[in-house]
mmCIF file of C-alpha atoms in Angstrom:
data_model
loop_
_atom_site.group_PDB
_atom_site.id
_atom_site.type_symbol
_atom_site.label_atom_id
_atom_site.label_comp_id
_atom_site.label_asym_id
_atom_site.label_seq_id
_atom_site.Cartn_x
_atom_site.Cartn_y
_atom_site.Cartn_z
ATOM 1 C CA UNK A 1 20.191 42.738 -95.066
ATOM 2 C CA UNK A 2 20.188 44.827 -92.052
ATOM 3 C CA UNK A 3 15.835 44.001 -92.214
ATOM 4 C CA UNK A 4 16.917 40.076 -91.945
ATOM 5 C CA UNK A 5 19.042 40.845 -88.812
ATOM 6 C CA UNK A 6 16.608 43.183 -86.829
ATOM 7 C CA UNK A 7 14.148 40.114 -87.924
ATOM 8 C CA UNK A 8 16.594 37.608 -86.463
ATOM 9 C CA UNK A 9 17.074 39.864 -83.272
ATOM 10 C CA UNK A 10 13.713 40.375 -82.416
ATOM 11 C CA UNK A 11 12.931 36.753 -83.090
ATOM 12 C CA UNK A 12 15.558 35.667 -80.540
ATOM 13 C CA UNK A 13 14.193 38.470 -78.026
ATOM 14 C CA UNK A 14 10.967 36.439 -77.941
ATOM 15 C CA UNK A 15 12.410 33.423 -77.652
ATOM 16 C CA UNK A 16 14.010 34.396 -74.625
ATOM 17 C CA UNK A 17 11.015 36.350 -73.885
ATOM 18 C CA UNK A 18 8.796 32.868 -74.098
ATOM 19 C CA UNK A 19 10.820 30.958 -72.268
ATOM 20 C CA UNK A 20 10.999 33.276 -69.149
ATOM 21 C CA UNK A 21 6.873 33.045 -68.754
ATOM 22 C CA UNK A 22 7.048 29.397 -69.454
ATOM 23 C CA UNK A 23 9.928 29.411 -66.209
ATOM 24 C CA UNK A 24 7.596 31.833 -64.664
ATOM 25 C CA UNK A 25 4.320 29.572 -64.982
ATOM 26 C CA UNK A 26 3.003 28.003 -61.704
ATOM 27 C CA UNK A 27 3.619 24.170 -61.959
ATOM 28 C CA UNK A 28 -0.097 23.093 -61.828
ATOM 29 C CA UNK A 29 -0.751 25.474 -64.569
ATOM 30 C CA UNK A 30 -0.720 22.413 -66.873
ATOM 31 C CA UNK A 31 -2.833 20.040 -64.799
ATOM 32 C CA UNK A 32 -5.760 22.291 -64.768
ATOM 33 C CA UNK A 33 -8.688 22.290 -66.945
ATOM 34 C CA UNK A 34 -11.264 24.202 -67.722
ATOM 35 C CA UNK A 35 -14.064 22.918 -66.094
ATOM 36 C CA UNK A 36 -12.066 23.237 -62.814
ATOM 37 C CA UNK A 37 -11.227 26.513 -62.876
ATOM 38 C CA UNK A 38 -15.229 26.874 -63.467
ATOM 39 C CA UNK A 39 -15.953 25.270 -60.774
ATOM 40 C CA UNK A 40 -13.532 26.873 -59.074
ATOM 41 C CA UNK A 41 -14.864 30.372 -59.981
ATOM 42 C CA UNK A 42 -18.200 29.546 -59.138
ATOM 43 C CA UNK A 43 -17.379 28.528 -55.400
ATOM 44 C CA UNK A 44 -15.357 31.657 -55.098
ATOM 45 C CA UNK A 45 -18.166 33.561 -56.145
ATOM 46 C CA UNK A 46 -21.036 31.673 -53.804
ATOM 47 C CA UNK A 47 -18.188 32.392 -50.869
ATOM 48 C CA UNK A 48 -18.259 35.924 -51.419
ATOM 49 C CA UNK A 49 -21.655 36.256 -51.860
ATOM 50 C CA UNK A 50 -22.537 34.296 -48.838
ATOM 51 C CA UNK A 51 -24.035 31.529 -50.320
ATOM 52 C CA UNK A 52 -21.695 29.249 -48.869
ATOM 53 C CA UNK A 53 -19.829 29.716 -46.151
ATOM 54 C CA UNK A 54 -15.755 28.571 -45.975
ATOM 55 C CA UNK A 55 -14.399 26.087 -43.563
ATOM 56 C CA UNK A 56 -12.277 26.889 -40.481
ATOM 57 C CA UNK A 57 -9.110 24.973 -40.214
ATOM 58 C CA UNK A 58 -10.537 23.025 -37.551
ATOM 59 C CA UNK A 59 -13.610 21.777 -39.478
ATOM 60 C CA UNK A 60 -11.276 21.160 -42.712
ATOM 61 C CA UNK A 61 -9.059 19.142 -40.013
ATOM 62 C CA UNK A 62 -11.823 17.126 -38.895
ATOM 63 C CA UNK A 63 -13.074 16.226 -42.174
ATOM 64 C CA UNK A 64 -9.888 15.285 -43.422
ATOM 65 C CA UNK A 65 -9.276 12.437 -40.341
ATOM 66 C CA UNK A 66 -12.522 11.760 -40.752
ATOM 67 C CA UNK A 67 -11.361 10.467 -44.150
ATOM 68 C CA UNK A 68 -8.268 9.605 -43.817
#
């Protein structure tokens, strides 16, 4: 019997365990996918290589009224 409750306890531990990294999980976690984090990892990596070079605020600014 006393197998069946350290079972039980430990059981509940994780549960409580689980649902603390699910509270703890960014809230985009779920919309992202795969291939975007890919893509994502690849333009990291051509920015710190130098491949690419990043935007300053002001030329992200002007793009986006550009757009907008």
């Amino acid at each position: 019997m006393k197998r069946v409750e350290r079972i039980e306890k430990e059981l509940e531990e994780l549960k409580i365990e689980l649902m603390r990294l699910e509270a703890d999980r960014p809230p985009y976690a779920d919309d992202v996918i795969e291939e975007d984090m890919i893509e994502a990892e690849k333009a990291l990596e051509e920015i710190m290589t130098g491949k690419v070079k990043p935007l300053s605020v002001e030329e992200l600014k002007r793009l986006l009224e550009e757009d907008g």
